[in-house]
Every structure is written in structure tokens, then in C-alpha cells.
Amino acid sequence: MTFVENPDLASRRFGGSVVWANDELFAERENLIRASEPVFQMYTFGHKGQVYDGWETRRRRADGVDQAIVRLGMPGVIKGVVIDTAFFTGNYPPFASVEACGVEGYPSPDELTGWTTVVPRSPLAGDTKNLFEVTDTHRYTHVRLTIYPDGGVARLRVHGSPVADPNFLNFDHMDLAALANGAEIADCSNKFYSSPSNLIAPGPAAVMGEGWETARRRDDGNDWVSLRLAAKGIIRLVELDTTHFKGNSPGWASVSCADASGEWIELLSRERLQPDTRHLFRVADEHEATQARLDVYPDGGMARLRLWGSLTEEGRGLFVSRWQDRLP
């Protein structure tokens, strides 16, 4: 698994925000964290020049650098950063660096402290997705992009693993499959149209493209996705949401779970699904689980998978220690 397969912690779709930039004369800082890929229309001029889908500063005439600060939508461990200079050819910054900090609460930009360099000053190529792997294992809430000396960046992607703050969770009733709570996709049979990580993303899917959709099967098999739960827990309610999938939702689905021993137990037998519908199914028996698997028959798209339940005592301890051990 490469780091770009991890969710983008900075994405606007997950609640990220560009809280400050020292300059944005040519193009707004908010473009940095748009979930969509950058686009370009030739010869589209506004009052300040060609319109770019990115963040662009003015030409610097004095020593210094330009900076932008992003509050992560999902605080977590950063696995890698993508500095995308798409369509910036003669106006991209030749170098950039990225710092991160972990500050709880709701600080203003000037209250952020404890910056740690996660990407040292590095050369950039124009019109390119510049990839930088990060090895730091601490949990961060904000990142600061510095460009040397000025120029344009289309997107800043901060890929990583979310680490939730246990102080704001009810361990007796929580979504054990939520990306924001620390669950993650382990494997899947097919991700032709979209990432299976969309299944467990925060909030409802706004469009079909924000769910998980497979290619059309031409055999007798079925598609599936497996995941590691946020921590060991007991699943009591299964939510299967096919919202926006009208002619391409699965016909049926089943859900199973497993503990650390790897023994799989069926939680939800093969159930018929309706298109564009949020389905809720109670789980009759209680089983301690660390993993879950969704099977769809034979193929199709699912907007969201929610597995509501409670953490075991062991799960609670590991959940809290995972957060404590990663604080800066």
C-alpha cells in the first residue's frame, strides 16, 4: 500500500480548512484542499490575470517566502504529502517544505506552536504531483506549507491515518467502522470506479462518486471489502447505504466479522437491498471483533457502511493508548 491510498486528512470534504495564508493575490488559498482534481481553461482571464484552480501568490520583489496553514479535517498520523503543481508551468515555486503541529482545541493561526518539519525544503517540478513520504509517527492537527520564494500550487494532499480524540467519543455507542475513529480498509476485490475508503468516510455521500463502486462482473463471483475496526468491539447495528446508486446498487449484501484469531462469523446473512436507500439491520448475537467484511452480490456501488456498537474493555484501553502515544 502506497501512502496515496490513505485518506487525505486535509480535504475540504472531511472538514479541512485553509485558515491562513500570507498572500493569495492571484488565486485563493481555499483551492489547495478541494477534493476534486485541478482543472484549467486556456485563455480565461480575470482582473488579475489567468484564472488558476489553485493557490497563487504575487511575484516576490523582496527576500522571504510565502506560506499557507491548513487545519486538518481529520487529525492523524501523516504518511505522505503531495504538492500538486498541475498547470503551473512558468509560475510554480522551485522549492517547498511542510511543517506540522498538534494543538488541541480551536486555536487561531497565531496561536499555533510546536511546528515540526515533516518535509524538508525540497525541489518541485512544474505541472506535476510531487510526492514526499513522511516517517514521523505523531498525531498532528495542522500543517504549514512554505513555498520558496513564491508561485502557485494547485493542491496540497496530506495522506495519513486518522487518530481520534477519545475525549469526544462515547465508547458505548460509536461507529466501529468510521474512518475518523481510526478504522481502515484492509483489502477489497475491486476499486475500478472509486476507493473503498469512501465507504467509511465522514458524513453522507453528496454524489455517487463519493461512494465505492466496482466494475461490472462477468463471472459467477461477487465483490467484497474488508476492514480493520477502530478497536475491538461488539457490532449491534449494521447500516448499508446505497444513496445515489440507482441502476448500479448491489442486489444483496452480507456482513461478517472476525477477532484477532481470524475466525469469521456471519453477522448479517445475505439481505436484499434497494437502490438509493439507507438500510438498517440489527445484529442478533454479540461477538467481539477486530475486523469486518462486507460482501455485495454480485457487484455495484455502496455509498456508506456503518457498523454501530460498543468497544470492549480491551478495545477502550488500546484506543486511548493509541491516541496518547501519538501526541506530539
Tab-separated table of C-alpha atoms in Angstrom:
chain	number	residue	atom	x	y	z
A	1	MET	CA	0.000	0.000	0.000
A	2	THR	CA	1.471	3.332	-1.056
A	3	PHE	CA	0.813	6.388	1.076
A	4	VAL	CA	-1.503	7.982	-1.519
A	5	GLU	CA	-4.023	5.190	-0.859
A	6	ASN	CA	-4.522	6.615	2.630
A	7	PRO	CA	-7.255	9.254	3.009
A	8	ASP	CA	-6.446	12.922	2.506
A	9	LEU	CA	-6.628	14.281	6.055
A	10	ALA	CA	-6.650	17.872	4.772
A	11	SER	CA	-9.517	17.506	2.317
A	12	ARG	CA	-12.338	20.023	2.494
A	13	ARG	CA	-14.703	17.064	2.150
A	14	PHE	CA	-13.537	15.822	5.553
A	15	GLY	CA	-13.725	19.253	7.219
A	16	GLY	CA	-10.274	20.629	6.397
A	17	SER	CA	-9.766	24.383	6.150
A	18	VAL	CA	-7.032	26.728	4.925
A	19	VAL	CA	-7.045	29.012	7.937
A	20	TRP	CA	-4.328	31.460	6.849
A	21	ALA	CA	-2.027	32.483	4.006
A	22	ASN	CA	0.279	35.476	3.824
A	23	ASP	CA	-0.660	36.158	0.188
A	24	GLU	CA	-3.264	34.950	-2.316
A	25	LEU	CA	-3.362	37.741	-4.845
A	26	PHE	CA	-3.716	35.631	-7.994
A	27	ALA	CA	-5.634	32.579	-6.740
A	28	GLU	CA	-7.437	31.793	-3.493
A	29	ARG	CA	-5.847	29.653	-0.801
A	30	GLU	CA	-9.065	27.602	-0.371
A	31	ASN	CA	-8.376	25.863	-3.692
A	32	LEU	CA	-5.484	23.974	-2.071
A	33	ILE	CA	-7.749	21.454	-0.327
A	34	ARG	CA	-10.554	20.977	-2.839
A	35	ALA	CA	-11.347	17.277	-3.207
A	36	SER	CA	-11.637	17.477	-6.995
A	37	GLU	CA	-8.666	17.256	-9.332
A	38	PRO	CA	-7.405	20.625	-10.657
A	39	VAL	CA	-8.810	21.879	-13.959
A	40	PHE	CA	-7.612	24.505	-16.444
A	41	GLN	CA	-9.324	26.571	-19.102
A	42	MET	CA	-6.953	28.254	-21.514
A	43	TYR	CA	-7.296	31.977	-22.022
A	44	THR	CA	-9.630	32.531	-19.074
A	45	PHE	CA	-8.614	35.886	-17.653
A	46	GLY	CA	-9.933	37.788	-14.663
A	47	HIS	CA	-8.946	41.209	-13.391
A	48	LYS	CA	-5.667	39.811	-12.018
A	49	GLY	CA	-4.668	37.565	-14.921
A	50	GLN	CA	-5.207	33.956	-15.977
A	51	VAL	CA	-7.566	32.162	-13.580
A	52	TYR	CA	-5.908	29.151	-11.897
A	53	ASP	CA	-7.521	26.359	-9.916
A	54	GLY	CA	-5.009	26.546	-7.082
A	55	TRP	CA	-3.249	28.922	-4.684
A	56	GLU	CA	-1.002	31.518	-6.335
A	57	THR	CA	0.908	34.387	-4.788
A	58	ARG	CA	2.300	37.521	-6.408
A	59	ARG	CA	5.880	37.779	-7.716
A	60	ARG	CA	8.052	38.469	-4.701
A	61	ARG	CA	10.322	41.539	-5.018
A	62	ALA	CA	11.956	41.179	-1.588
A	63	ASP	CA	13.547	38.359	0.375
A	64	GLY	CA	11.158	35.956	2.073
A	65	VAL	CA	8.775	33.067	1.473
A	66	ASP	CA	5.043	32.502	1.102
A	67	GLN	CA	3.060	30.268	3.454
A	68	ALA	CA	-0.359	28.744	3.982
A	69	ILE	CA	-1.694	26.933	7.077
A	70	VAL	CA	-4.218	24.094	6.823
A	71	ARG	CA	-6.271	22.718	9.689
A	72	LEU	CA	-6.696	19.003	9.073
A	73	GLY	CA	-10.267	17.800	8.817
A	74	MET	CA	-9.209	14.547	10.484
A	75	PRO	CA	-6.192	14.859	12.821
A	76	GLY	CA	-3.856	11.909	12.491
A	77	VAL	CA	-0.508	10.423	11.552
A	78	ILE	CA	0.805	11.790	8.250
A	79	LYS	CA	2.108	9.080	5.909
A	80	GLY	CA	2.923	11.324	2.947
A	81	VAL	CA	2.317	14.682	1.282
A	82	VAL	CA	1.504	15.524	-2.337
A	83	ILE	CA	2.308	19.042	-3.535
A	84	ASP	CA	0.498	19.212	-6.867
A	85	THR	CA	1.619	21.964	-9.252
A	86	ALA	CA	-0.846	20.973	-12.004
A	87	PHE	CA	-0.992	23.580	-14.794
A	88	PHE	CA	1.566	25.806	-13.080
A	89	THR	CA	4.435	25.776	-15.586
A	90	GLY	CA	6.259	29.102	-15.586
A	91	ASN	CA	4.903	30.188	-12.223
A	92	TYR	CA	5.373	27.250	-9.840
A	93	PRO	CA	7.663	27.524	-6.774
A	94	PRO	CA	11.037	25.813	-7.293
A	95	PHE	CA	11.137	24.577	-3.662
A	96	ALA	CA	8.707	23.806	-0.847
A	97	SER	CA	8.655	22.436	2.699
A	98	VAL	CA	5.920	21.239	5.057
A	99	GLU	CA	5.709	21.520	8.838
A	100	ALA	CA	3.099	20.074	11.197
A	101	CYS	CA	1.902	20.739	14.730
A	102	GLY	CA	-0.588	19.229	17.147
A	103	VAL	CA	-2.636	21.781	19.058
A	104	GLU	CA	-5.901	20.772	20.726
A	105	GLY	CA	-8.998	22.925	20.933
A	106	TYR	CA	-9.742	25.715	18.470
A	107	PRO	CA	-6.624	27.882	18.180
A	108	SER	CA	-6.318	30.879	15.895
A	109	PRO	CA	-3.464	30.750	13.357
A	110	ASP	CA	-1.169	32.903	15.503
A	111	GLU	CA	-1.691	30.585	18.493
A	112	LEU	CA	-0.247	27.547	16.708
A	113	THR	CA	3.094	26.451	18.160
A	114	GLY	CA	5.431	23.465	18.212
A	115	TRP	CA	5.978	23.193	14.467
A	116	THR	CA	7.923	20.097	13.337
A	117	THR	CA	9.353	19.694	9.842
A	118	VAL	CA	7.838	16.640	8.128
A	119	VAL	CA	9.004	17.509	4.588
A	120	PRO	CA	12.298	19.432	4.459
A	121	ARG	CA	12.904	22.064	1.810
A	122	SER	CA	12.730	20.058	-1.408
A	123	PRO	CA	12.751	20.831	-5.143
A	124	LEU	CA	9.463	20.845	-7.036
A	125	ALA	CA	8.672	20.154	-10.672
A	126	GLY	CA	6.051	22.177	-12.511
A	127	ASP	CA	2.731	20.700	-13.668
A	128	THR	CA	3.483	17.615	-11.537
A	129	LYS	CA	2.228	15.722	-8.500
A	130	ASN	CA	5.308	15.969	-6.274
A	131	LEU	CA	5.229	13.103	-3.741
A	132	PHE	CA	7.008	13.143	-0.370
A	133	GLU	CA	6.879	10.238	2.082
A	134	VAL	CA	6.688	11.109	5.793
A	135	THR	CA	8.066	8.847	8.550
A	136	ASP	CA	7.010	10.865	11.619
A	137	THR	CA	4.512	8.856	13.732
A	138	HIS	CA	2.961	11.642	15.821
A	139	ARG	CA	-0.635	12.851	15.606
A	140	TYR	CA	-0.964	16.297	14.048
A	141	THR	CA	-3.839	18.754	13.719
A	142	HIS	CA	-2.361	21.400	11.372
A	143	VAL	CA	0.189	21.644	8.560
A	144	ARG	CA	2.041	24.659	7.177
A	145	LEU	CA	3.124	24.748	3.543
A	146	THR	CA	6.062	27.029	2.718
A	147	ILE	CA	6.969	27.817	-0.884
A	148	TYR	CA	10.300	29.367	-1.897
A	149	PRO	CA	10.074	32.168	-2.847
A	150	ASP	CA	6.584	32.461	-4.401
A	151	GLY	CA	4.335	30.964	-7.082
A	152	GLY	CA	1.406	28.611	-7.471
A	153	VAL	CA	0.363	25.244	-6.044
A	154	ALA	CA	-2.823	23.584	-7.275
A	155	ARG	CA	-3.471	21.102	-4.452
A	156	LEU	CA	-1.964	20.045	-1.133
A	157	ARG	CA	-2.806	16.451	-0.183
A	158	VAL	CA	-1.925	15.219	3.307
A	159	HIS	CA	-2.390	11.457	3.271
A	160	GLY	CA	-2.422	9.545	6.525
A	161	SER	CA	-4.249	7.601	9.226
A	162	PRO	CA	-6.816	9.434	11.370
A	163	VAL	CA	-6.359	9.202	15.149
A	164	ALA	CA	-9.484	10.209	17.070
A	165	ASP	CA	-9.500	12.007	20.408
A	166	PRO	CA	-11.207	9.642	22.893
A	167	ASN	CA	-12.393	12.593	24.988
A	168	PHE	CA	-15.114	13.268	22.430
A	169	LEU	CA	-16.388	9.718	21.858
A	170	ASN	CA	-18.991	7.554	23.557
A	171	PHE	CA	-17.404	4.104	23.726
A	172	ASP	CA	-20.813	2.556	24.435
A	173	HIS	CA	-22.267	3.748	21.121
A	174	MET	CA	-19.957	4.557	18.233
A	175	ASP	CA	-19.320	3.664	14.613
A	176	LEU	CA	-16.617	0.995	14.816
A	177	ALA	CA	-16.070	1.259	11.047
A	178	ALA	CA	-15.654	5.058	10.894
A	179	LEU	CA	-12.538	6.348	9.178
A	180	ALA	CA	-12.445	9.307	11.579
A	181	ASN	CA	-12.415	6.895	14.545
A	182	GLY	CA	-9.374	5.032	13.224
A	183	ALA	CA	-10.911	2.219	11.162
A	184	GLU	CA	-9.202	1.480	7.859
A	185	ILE	CA	-9.700	-0.578	4.732
A	186	ALA	CA	-7.620	-3.770	4.703
A	187	ASP	CA	-8.401	-5.117	1.228
A	188	CYS	CA	-11.067	-5.242	-1.440
A	189	SER	CA	-11.900	-7.218	-4.561
A	190	ASN	CA	-12.311	-4.272	-6.907
A	191	LYS	CA	-11.965	-0.472	-6.860
A	192	PHE	CA	-12.429	0.287	-10.526
A	193	TYR	CA	-14.569	3.411	-10.174
A	194	SER	CA	-13.730	4.695	-6.696
A	195	SER	CA	-11.824	3.981	-3.499
A	196	PRO	CA	-13.325	1.651	-0.862
A	197	SER	CA	-12.161	4.167	1.766
A	198	ASN	CA	-15.134	6.272	0.672
A	199	LEU	CA	-17.375	3.679	2.320
A	200	ILE	CA	-16.256	4.691	5.810
A	201	ALA	CA	-15.683	8.418	5.199
A	202	PRO	CA	-17.301	11.064	7.447
A	203	GLY	CA	-20.763	12.355	6.635
A	204	PRO	CA	-23.200	11.273	3.933
A	205	ALA	CA	-22.120	10.913	0.302
A	206	ALA	CA	-23.063	14.029	-1.685
A	207	VAL	CA	-22.829	12.288	-5.075
A	208	MET	CA	-22.301	8.777	-6.418
A	209	GLY	CA	-18.583	9.415	-6.848
A	210	GLU	CA	-18.175	9.747	-3.062
A	211	GLY	CA	-19.060	6.078	-2.544
A	212	TRP	CA	-17.398	2.772	-3.507
A	213	GLU	CA	-18.276	1.285	-6.897
A	214	THR	CA	-16.891	-1.795	-8.625
A	215	ALA	CA	-16.698	-2.749	-12.287
A	216	ARG	CA	-19.477	-4.933	-13.722
A	217	ARG	CA	-18.766	-8.588	-13.038
A	218	ARG	CA	-18.945	-11.035	-15.936
A	219	ASP	CA	-18.461	-14.195	-13.851
A	220	ASP	CA	-20.192	-16.064	-11.017
A	221	GLY	CA	-18.297	-14.344	-8.175
A	222	ASN	CA	-19.094	-11.346	-6.006
A	223	ASP	CA	-17.280	-8.236	-4.771
A	224	TRP	CA	-16.203	-7.570	-1.203
A	225	VAL	CA	-14.267	-5.215	1.049
A	226	SER	CA	-12.578	-5.991	4.388
A	227	LEU	CA	-11.603	-3.538	7.101
A	228	ARG	CA	-9.911	-3.228	10.452
A	229	LEU	CA	-12.242	-1.786	13.056
A	230	ALA	CA	-11.323	1.279	15.125
A	231	ALA	CA	-10.680	-1.101	18.053
A	232	LYS	CA	-12.042	-4.377	19.421
A	233	GLY	CA	-15.774	-4.055	19.881
A	234	ILE	CA	-19.230	-5.595	19.587
A	235	ILE	CA	-21.287	-4.689	16.499
A	236	ARG	CA	-25.012	-4.281	17.221
A	237	LEU	CA	-26.338	-2.399	14.191
A	238	VAL	CA	-25.330	-2.555	10.520
A	239	GLU	CA	-26.046	0.368	8.197
A	240	LEU	CA	-25.794	-0.201	4.440
A	241	ASP	CA	-26.413	2.973	2.454
A	242	THR	CA	-26.939	2.820	-1.328
A	243	THR	CA	-27.839	6.529	-1.625
A	244	HIS	CA	-27.258	7.887	-5.192
A	245	PHE	CA	-26.777	4.364	-6.584
A	246	LYS	CA	-29.961	3.837	-8.599
A	247	GLY	CA	-29.255	1.476	-11.506
A	248	ASN	CA	-25.983	0.178	-10.134
A	249	SER	CA	-26.565	-0.737	-6.474
A	250	PRO	CA	-25.876	-4.317	-5.334
A	251	GLY	CA	-28.823	-6.691	-5.334
A	252	TRP	CA	-27.862	-8.217	-1.990
A	253	ALA	CA	-25.245	-7.879	0.744
A	254	SER	CA	-23.917	-9.717	3.793
A	255	VAL	CA	-21.614	-8.703	6.652
A	256	SER	CA	-19.255	-10.855	8.711
A	257	CYS	CA	-16.729	-10.152	11.460
A	258	ALA	CA	-13.599	-11.723	12.946
A	259	ASP	CA	-11.465	-11.335	16.055
A	260	ALA	CA	-7.681	-11.496	16.307
A	261	SER	CA	-7.753	-15.279	15.786
A	262	GLY	CA	-9.068	-14.737	12.267
A	263	GLU	CA	-12.214	-16.856	12.656
A	264	TRP	CA	-15.009	-15.294	10.581
A	265	ILE	CA	-18.618	-15.206	11.840
A	266	GLU	CA	-21.636	-14.062	9.848
A	267	LEU	CA	-23.358	-11.052	11.437
A	268	LEU	CA	-25.811	-10.301	8.662
A	269	SER	CA	-26.971	-13.008	6.292
A	270	ARG	CA	-27.443	-12.234	2.623
A	271	GLU	CA	-30.073	-9.482	2.600
A	272	ARG	CA	-31.845	-7.906	-0.350
A	273	LEU	CA	-31.034	-4.229	-0.940
A	274	GLN	CA	-32.981	-1.428	-2.585
A	275	PRO	CA	-31.406	1.282	-4.764
A	276	ASP	CA	-30.841	4.774	-3.343
A	277	THR	CA	-31.812	3.662	0.187
A	278	ARG	CA	-30.355	3.720	3.701
A	279	HIS	CA	-30.812	0.230	5.190
A	280	LEU	CA	-30.581	-0.586	8.925
A	281	PHE	CA	-30.206	-4.145	10.272
A	282	ARG	CA	-29.993	-5.197	13.912
A	283	VAL	CA	-27.415	-7.835	14.839
A	284	ALA	CA	-28.934	-10.627	16.903
A	285	ASP	CA	-25.836	-12.119	18.563
A	286	GLU	CA	-22.908	-10.426	20.292
A	287	HIS	CA	-19.403	-11.194	19.022
A	288	GLU	CA	-16.155	-9.434	19.900
A	289	ALA	CA	-14.490	-8.337	16.667
A	290	THR	CA	-11.453	-6.502	15.361
A	291	GLN	CA	-12.214	-6.972	11.647
A	292	ALA	CA	-15.275	-6.871	9.410
A	293	ARG	CA	-16.101	-7.771	5.831
A	294	LEU	CA	-18.856	-6.568	3.515
A	295	ASP	CA	-19.854	-8.812	0.593
A	296	VAL	CA	-22.024	-7.390	-2.187
A	297	TYR	CA	-23.788	-9.575	-4.741
A	298	PRO	CA	-22.829	-9.616	-7.471
A	299	ASP	CA	-21.283	-6.138	-7.823
A	300	GLY	CA	-22.229	-2.466	-7.787
A	301	GLY	CA	-21.921	0.608	-5.613
A	302	MET	CA	-22.395	1.441	-1.948
A	303	ALA	CA	-22.326	4.963	-0.506
A	304	ARG	CA	-21.575	4.191	3.158
A	305	LEU	CA	-21.011	1.308	5.555
A	306	ARG	CA	-21.599	1.988	9.262
A	307	LEU	CA	-21.099	-0.605	11.996
A	308	TRP	CA	-22.599	0.745	15.202
A	309	GLY	CA	-21.664	-0.821	18.521
A	310	SER	CA	-19.503	-0.535	21.631
A	311	LEU	CA	-15.844	-1.067	22.487
A	312	THR	CA	-14.764	-3.868	24.798
A	313	GLU	CA	-12.617	-3.042	27.841
A	314	GLU	CA	-9.551	-4.156	25.890
A	315	GLY	CA	-10.631	-2.057	22.923
A	316	ARG	CA	-11.089	1.034	25.084
A	317	GLY	CA	-7.617	0.694	26.548
A	318	LEU	CA	-5.962	0.305	23.148
A	319	PHE	CA	-7.996	3.183	21.690
A	320	VAL	CA	-6.892	5.600	24.426
A	321	SER	CA	-3.251	4.472	24.372
A	322	ARG	CA	-3.071	4.841	20.588
A	323	TRP	CA	-4.077	8.485	20.968
A	324	GLN	CA	-1.753	9.176	23.924
A	325	ASP	CA	1.269	7.517	22.314
A	326	ARG	CA	0.989	9.704	19.212
A	327	LEU	CA	0.617	13.109	20.813
A	328	PRO	CA	3.499	15.451	19.793
